[in-house]
mmCIF file of C-alpha atoms in Angstrom:
data_model
loop_
_atom_site.group_PDB
_atom_site.id
_atom_site.type_symbol
_atom_site.label_atom_id
_atom_site.label_comp_id
_atom_site.label_asym_id
_atom_site.label_seq_id
_atom_site.Cartn_x
_atom_site.Cartn_y
_atom_site.Cartn_z
ATOM 1 C CA HIS L 977 120.382 334.877 135.709
ATOM 2 C CA MET L 978 123.283 333.640 133.564
ATOM 3 C CA SER L 979 125.803 335.525 135.693
ATOM 4 C CA ARG L 980 124.537 333.657 138.751
ATOM 5 C CA CYS L 981 125.168 330.344 136.988
ATOM 6 C CA GLU L 982 128.758 331.386 136.354
ATOM 7 C CA GLU L 983 129.149 332.590 139.936
ATOM 8 C CA ALA L 984 127.886 329.245 141.239
ATOM 9 C CA LEU L 985 130.254 327.321 138.990
ATOM 10 C CA PHE L 986 133.394 329.313 139.769
ATOM 11 C CA SER L 987 132.690 329.413 143.494
ATOM 12 C CA LEU L 988 133.574 325.708 143.501
ATOM 13 C CA VAL L 989 136.494 325.443 141.070
ATOM 14 C CA ASP L 990 139.206 326.025 143.689
ATOM 15 C CA GLN L 991 137.797 323.395 146.034
ATOM 16 C CA LYS L 992 138.783 319.736 146.086
ATOM 17 C CA HIS L 993 135.978 317.312 145.226
ATOM 18 C CA GLU L 994 135.949 313.588 145.902
ATOM 19 C CA SER L 995 134.296 312.688 142.608
ATOM 20 C CA LEU L 996 132.489 314.122 139.604
ATOM 21 C CA ASP L 997 129.047 313.198 140.944
ATOM 22 C CA GLN L 998 129.721 314.927 144.284
ATOM 23 C CA PHE L 999 130.863 318.022 142.404
ATOM 24 C CA ALA L 1000 127.603 317.929 140.421
ATOM 25 C CA GLU L 1001 125.605 317.705 143.665
ATOM 26 C CA LYS L 1002 127.453 320.661 145.247
ATOM 27 C CA LEU L 1003 126.978 322.718 142.098
ATOM 28 C CA ALA L 1004 123.242 321.981 141.944
ATOM 29 C CA ILE L 1005 122.817 323.110 145.563
ATOM 30 C CA GLU L 1006 124.977 326.209 145.007
ATOM 31 C CA LEU L 1007 123.052 327.075 141.856
ATOM 32 C CA GLN L 1008 119.750 326.638 143.670
ATOM 33 C CA GLY L 1009 120.865 329.145 146.297
ATOM 34 C CA LYS L 1010 122.290 331.672 143.831
ATOM 35 C CA GLN L 1011 119.103 331.658 141.751
ATOM 36 C CA ASP L 1012 116.819 331.557 144.810
ATOM 37 C CA SER L 1013 115.023 328.718 143.027
ATOM 38 C CA MET L 1014 113.209 325.594 144.219
ATOM 39 C CA LYS L 1015 114.841 323.500 141.482
ATOM 40 C CA SER L 1016 118.146 323.251 139.664
ATOM 41 C CA PHE L 1017 119.707 320.778 137.260
ATOM 42 C CA VAL L 1018 123.375 320.108 136.510
ATOM 43 C CA SER L 1019 124.815 317.815 133.853
ATOM 44 C CA ILE L 1020 128.578 317.229 133.622
ATOM 45 C CA GLU L 1021 130.554 315.258 131.062
ATOM 46 C CA GLY L 1022 134.311 314.857 131.356
ATOM 47 C CA THR L 1023 137.143 312.987 129.662
ATOM 48 C CA TYR L 1024 139.175 310.672 131.885
ATOM 49 C CA ILE L 1025 142.434 308.943 130.962
ATOM 50 C CA ALA L 1026 142.760 305.632 132.786
ATOM 51 C CA THR L 1027 146.116 303.857 133.014
ATOM 52 C CA ARG L 1028 145.529 300.131 132.518
ATOM 53 C CA LYS L 1029 147.915 297.184 132.266
ATOM 54 C CA THR L 1030 147.737 295.209 129.026
ATOM 55 C CA VAL L 1031 146.847 291.553 129.464
ATOM 56 C CA ARG L 1032 149.894 289.813 127.981
ATOM 57 C CA THR L 1033 152.844 292.233 128.070
ATOM 58 C CA ASN L 1034 151.770 294.153 131.210
ATOM 59 C CA ARG L 1035 152.479 297.515 129.554
ATOM 60 C CA ASP L 1036 150.818 300.759 130.621
ATOM 61 C CA SER L 1037 148.030 301.762 128.253
ATOM 62 C CA HIS L 1038 146.478 305.220 128.675
ATOM 63 C CA ASP L 1039 142.858 304.762 127.677
ATOM 64 C CA ARG L 1040 140.305 307.489 127.101
ATOM 65 C CA MET L 1041 136.789 307.195 128.491
ATOM 66 C CA THR L 1042 133.974 309.581 129.382
ATOM 67 C CA PHE L 1043 132.566 310.166 132.868
ATOM 68 C CA PHE L 1044 129.003 311.396 133.358
ATOM 69 C CA ALA L 1045 127.356 313.022 136.358
ATOM 70 C CA GLU L 1046 123.957 314.639 136.848
ATOM 71 C CA ALA L 1047 122.381 316.283 139.874
ATOM 72 C CA ASN L 1048 118.770 317.421 140.163
ATOM 73 C CA ALA L 1049 117.941 319.557 143.210
ATOM 74 C CA ASP L 1050 114.237 319.802 144.028
ATOM 75 C CA GLY L 1051 113.558 321.572 147.293
ATOM 76 C CA TYR L 1052 115.750 319.905 149.914
ATOM 77 C CA LYS L 1053 116.120 316.666 147.917
ATOM 78 C CA VAL L 1054 118.940 316.003 145.455
ATOM 79 C CA SER L 1055 118.837 313.066 143.021
ATOM 80 C CA LYS L 1056 121.947 312.014 141.130
ATOM 81 C CA LYS L 1057 123.163 309.951 138.194
ATOM 82 C CA MET L 1058 126.663 308.722 137.442
ATOM 83 C CA GLY L 1059 128.063 306.689 134.585
ATOM 84 C CA ILE L 1060 130.875 305.834 132.188
ATOM 85 C CA ALA L 1061 131.208 305.365 128.428
ATOM 86 C CA ALA L 1062 134.206 303.334 127.205
ATOM 87 C CA PHE L 1063 135.306 301.953 123.844
ATOM 88 C CA ASN L 1064 134.919 298.240 123.130
ATOM 89 C CA MET L 1065 135.134 295.790 120.242
ATOM 90 C CA THR L 1066 132.847 292.990 119.112
ATOM 91 C CA GLY L 1067 133.008 290.048 116.764
ATOM 92 C CA CYS L 1068 129.898 289.185 114.745
ATOM 93 C CA PRO L 1069 128.418 285.816 115.819
ATOM 94 C CA CYS L 1070 126.641 285.239 112.478
ATOM 95 C CA THR L 1071 129.694 285.405 110.237
ATOM 96 C CA GLU L 1072 131.800 283.469 112.717
ATOM 97 C CA THR L 1073 129.353 280.533 112.735
ATOM 98 C CA PHE L 1074 129.000 280.572 108.955
ATOM 99 C CA THR L 1075 132.778 280.713 108.456
ATOM 100 C CA LYS L 1076 133.357 277.857 110.897
ATOM 101 C CA PHE L 1077 130.874 275.434 109.345
ATOM 102 C CA SER L 1078 131.698 276.381 105.753
ATOM 103 C CA VAL L 1079 134.855 274.243 106.027
ATOM 104 C CA VAL L 1080 132.953 271.075 107.020
ATOM 105 C CA PRO L 1081 132.411 269.791 103.431
ATOM 106 C CA LYS L 1082 136.123 270.174 102.603
ATOM 107 C CA LEU L 1083 137.145 268.418 105.808
ATOM 108 C CA LEU L 1084 134.784 265.542 104.973
ATOM 109 C CA GLU L 1085 136.252 265.342 101.478
ATOM 110 C CA SER L 1086 139.719 265.187 103.026
ATOM 111 C CA GLY L 1087 138.738 262.084 104.985
ATOM 112 C CA PHE L 1088 138.018 263.466 108.439
ATOM 113 C CA GLU L 1089 135.205 261.871 110.450
ATOM 114 C CA LEU L 1090 132.414 264.019 111.929
ATOM 115 C CA GLU L 1091 133.667 263.522 115.488
ATOM 116 C CA GLN L 1092 137.138 264.640 114.400
ATOM 117 C CA ILE L 1093 135.663 267.674 112.673
ATOM 118 C CA LYS L 1094 133.701 268.625 115.795
ATOM 119 C CA LYS L 1095 136.898 268.469 117.835
ATOM 120 C CA ILE L 1096 138.811 270.538 115.279
ATOM 121 C CA LEU L 1097 136.116 273.205 115.145
ATOM 122 C CA SER L 1098 135.835 273.343 118.948
ATOM 123 C CA ILE L 1099 139.470 274.458 119.280
ATOM 124 C CA THR L 1100 139.660 276.611 116.143
ATOM 125 C CA ASN L 1101 138.934 280.344 116.058
ATOM 126 C CA SER L 1102 137.062 281.108 112.862
ATOM 127 C CA GLY L 1103 137.134 284.499 111.199
ATOM 128 C CA THR L 1104 134.461 287.161 111.417
ATOM 129 C CA HIS L 1105 134.179 290.909 111.021
ATOM 130 C CA THR L 1106 134.958 292.963 114.104
ATOM 131 C CA GLN L 1107 134.027 296.529 114.914
ATOM 132 C CA ARG L 1108 134.814 299.166 117.485
ATOM 133 C CA GLY L 1109 131.965 300.364 119.653
ATOM 134 C CA LEU L 1110 131.038 302.587 122.563
ATOM 135 C CA ALA L 1111 129.530 300.929 125.652
ATOM 136 C CA LYS L 1112 127.792 303.073 128.256
ATOM 137 C CA LEU L 1113 126.357 302.499 131.744
ATOM 138 C CA VAL L 1114 124.562 305.208 133.740
ATOM 139 C CA LEU L 1115 123.015 304.557 137.165
ATOM 140 C CA ASP L 1116 120.287 306.539 138.910
ATOM 141 C CA ASN L 1117 120.449 307.571 142.585
ATOM 142 C CA PRO L 1118 123.415 305.421 143.649
ATOM 143 C CA ASP L 1119 124.523 305.123 147.263
ATOM 144 C CA LYS L 1120 127.693 306.991 148.271
ATOM 145 C CA GLY L 1121 129.676 303.742 148.289
ATOM 146 C CA LEU L 1122 129.373 303.300 144.528
ATOM 147 C CA THR L 1123 132.490 304.429 142.646
ATOM 148 C CA TYR L 1124 133.320 305.027 139.003
ATOM 149 C CA LYS L 1125 135.783 302.128 139.262
ATOM 150 C CA MET L 1126 132.875 299.789 140.084
ATOM 151 C CA ILE L 1127 130.929 301.045 137.072
ATOM 152 C CA PHE L 1128 134.015 300.558 134.900
ATOM 153 C CA ASP L 1129 134.433 296.992 136.197
ATOM 154 C CA ALA L 1130 130.811 296.243 135.233
ATOM 155 C CA LEU L 1131 131.609 297.371 131.678
ATOM 156 C CA ASP L 1132 134.936 295.548 131.626
ATOM 157 C CA THR L 1133 133.388 292.196 132.600
ATOM 158 C CA SER L 1134 130.532 292.606 130.104
ATOM 159 C CA CYS L 1135 132.300 293.447 126.873
ATOM 160 C CA HIS L 1136 135.744 293.521 125.283
ATOM 161 C CA LEU L 1137 137.123 296.948 126.174
ATOM 162 C CA VAL L 1138 139.909 298.077 123.869
ATOM 163 C CA PHE L 1139 143.341 299.476 124.741
ATOM 164 C CA GLU L 1140 145.167 302.460 123.250
ATOM 165 C CA LEU L 1141 148.476 300.610 123.500
ATOM 166 C CA LEU L 1142 148.691 296.984 122.383
ATOM 167 C CA LYS L 1143 151.816 295.018 121.604
ATOM 168 C CA ARG L 1144 151.376 292.032 119.290
ATOM 169 C CA PRO L 1145 150.712 289.473 122.078
ATOM 170 C CA ASP L 1146 148.118 291.875 123.533
ATOM 171 C CA GLU L 1147 146.479 292.368 120.124
ATOM 172 C CA HIS L 1148 146.287 288.616 119.701
ATOM 173 C CA GLU L 1149 144.734 288.116 123.145
ATOM 174 C CA LEU L 1150 142.057 290.767 122.570
ATOM 175 C CA VAL L 1151 141.110 289.526 119.096
ATOM 176 C CA VAL L 1152 140.958 285.881 120.211
ATOM 177 C CA ARG L 1153 138.853 286.859 123.225
ATOM 178 C CA ALA L 1154 136.392 288.687 120.964
ATOM 179 C CA LEU L 1155 136.233 285.673 118.630
ATOM 180 C CA ARG L 1156 135.644 283.228 121.488
ATOM 181 C CA LYS L 1157 132.854 285.384 122.862
ATOM 182 C CA PRO L 1158 131.281 287.178 119.885
ATOM 183 C CA GLN L 1159 128.544 289.684 120.683
ATOM 184 C CA PHE L 1160 125.747 291.445 118.902
ATOM 185 C CA THR L 1161 125.093 294.958 120.187
ATOM 186 C CA GLU L 1162 122.032 293.503 121.972
ATOM 187 C CA ASP L 1163 124.317 291.035 123.779
ATOM 188 C CA VAL L 1164 126.533 293.875 124.983
ATOM 189 C CA VAL L 1165 123.710 295.754 126.714
ATOM 190 C CA ARG L 1166 122.189 292.562 128.150
ATOM 191 C CA ASP L 1167 125.566 291.575 129.598
ATOM 192 C CA ILE L 1168 126.108 295.071 131.046
ATOM 193 C CA VAL L 1169 122.692 294.959 132.717
ATOM 194 C CA ASP L 1170 123.353 291.444 133.997
ATOM 195 C CA ALA L 1171 126.673 292.528 135.563
ATOM 196 C CA THR L 1172 124.958 295.547 137.119
ATOM 197 C CA VAL L 1173 122.233 293.424 138.722
ATOM 198 C CA LYS L 1174 124.752 290.874 140.019
ATOM 199 C CA ASN L 1175 127.461 293.230 141.277
ATOM 200 C CA LEU L 1176 126.012 296.699 141.859
ATOM 201 C CA SER L 1177 122.423 296.192 143.029
ATOM 202 C CA SER L 1178 123.413 296.649 146.696
ATOM 203 C CA PHE L 1179 124.433 300.245 145.868
ATOM 204 C CA LEU L 1180 121.120 301.096 144.167
ATOM 205 C CA GLN L 1181 117.504 301.594 145.158
ATOM 206 C CA PRO L 1182 114.795 299.296 143.713
ATOM 207 C CA SER L 1183 113.458 302.325 141.829
ATOM 208 C CA SER L 1184 116.891 303.309 140.464
ATOM 209 C CA GLN L 1185 116.952 303.496 136.681
ATOM 210 C CA VAL L 1186 119.678 301.433 135.008
ATOM 211 C CA PHE L 1187 120.654 302.745 131.573
ATOM 212 C CA ALA L 1188 122.936 300.659 129.338
ATOM 213 C CA SER L 1189 123.685 301.359 125.694
ATOM 214 C CA SER L 1190 125.902 300.016 122.931
ATOM 215 C CA LEU L 1191 126.842 301.859 119.739
ATOM 216 C CA LEU L 1192 128.755 299.806 117.161
ATOM 217 C CA TYR L 1193 130.566 301.473 114.254
ATOM 218 C CA ASP L 1194 129.893 298.625 111.837
ATOM 219 C CA SER L 1195 132.891 297.597 109.745
ATOM 220 C CA ILE L 1196 131.176 295.992 106.715
ATOM 221 C CA HIS L 1197 127.915 297.948 106.515
ATOM 222 C CA ILE L 1198 127.288 301.619 105.817
ATOM 223 C CA HIS L 1199 125.010 301.897 108.852
ATOM 224 C CA ASP L 1200 125.984 301.768 112.526
ATOM 225 C CA VAL L 1201 124.022 299.758 115.115
ATOM 226 C CA TYR L 1202 122.636 301.021 118.433
ATOM 227 C CA THR L 1203 120.869 299.293 121.329
ATOM 228 C CA GLU L 1204 119.821 300.518 124.761
ATOM 229 C CA ILE L 1205 118.052 299.245 127.858
ATOM 230 C CA CYS L 1206 116.578 301.609 130.455
ATOM 231 C CA LYS L 1207 114.600 300.027 133.284
ATOM 232 C CA PRO L 1208 114.307 300.268 137.083
ATOM 233 C CA LEU L 1209 116.515 297.878 139.046
ATOM 234 C CA SER L 1210 113.504 296.061 140.564
ATOM 235 C CA GLU L 1211 112.205 295.138 137.099
ATOM 236 C CA LEU L 1212 115.621 293.929 135.959
ATOM 237 C CA GLU L 1213 116.022 291.813 139.092
ATOM 238 C CA SER L 1214 112.592 290.220 138.471
ATOM 239 C CA GLU L 1215 113.560 289.440 134.877
ATOM 240 C CA ASN L 1216 116.836 287.908 136.070
ATOM 241 C CA GLU L 1217 115.013 285.705 138.589
ATOM 242 C CA ARG L 1218 112.589 284.483 135.906
ATOM 243 C CA LYS L 1219 115.510 283.719 133.603
ATOM 244 C CA ILE L 1220 117.252 281.686 136.331
ATOM 245 C CA SER L 1221 114.065 279.750 137.227
ATOM 246 C CA THR L 1222 113.432 278.758 133.569
ATOM 247 C CA SER L 1223 117.020 277.788 132.772
#
């Protein structure tokens, strides 16, 4: 049986495949035939190096991320999953708020009025601890029109993805952006799900499972922090509608 798995895999290696998820689908079907089985399951994980332009200096940064693809063949039906995990950074909202308002007494002592202080604090970036994390989005049974680039864009608009190469102006832009929009790990997954519902729902079925996760390598605690959401698209869309109607 194991030799048939290898035969199925290497029967496809010299072919050109449009994407990782299509390769997974072909392999599941090939494996099903080789094993003379009603069912087969394929899970693929691969490293991808994306060339991205930095925000301020427009330099090429070669950034590592992970692509995921799964294919499950059951009879004549094949279900698929595809997703991306990419590195991000967050700033802690708690410490940022505390740091910002801790200067209020000293500003009052220095003779500033409350309205002046509010204006000062509104344009000042206060310090907080930041940490690197891993954000992940995996989508169930997508239509053929959905690409890995679209999944990446959903991550990119939801959290602060980091760059391998950053000149000083780029470092400054990324850090300031993280300070102006600090996120708990829960915020990261909520924002990923929100971007998925808004931008990718037309490529999914109502029953499609949306999986979003955020792992933060905490910088001031010994523990790390992890959050995930896994729900069908229809349920997430209903939650989004209720949120809009109550806001």
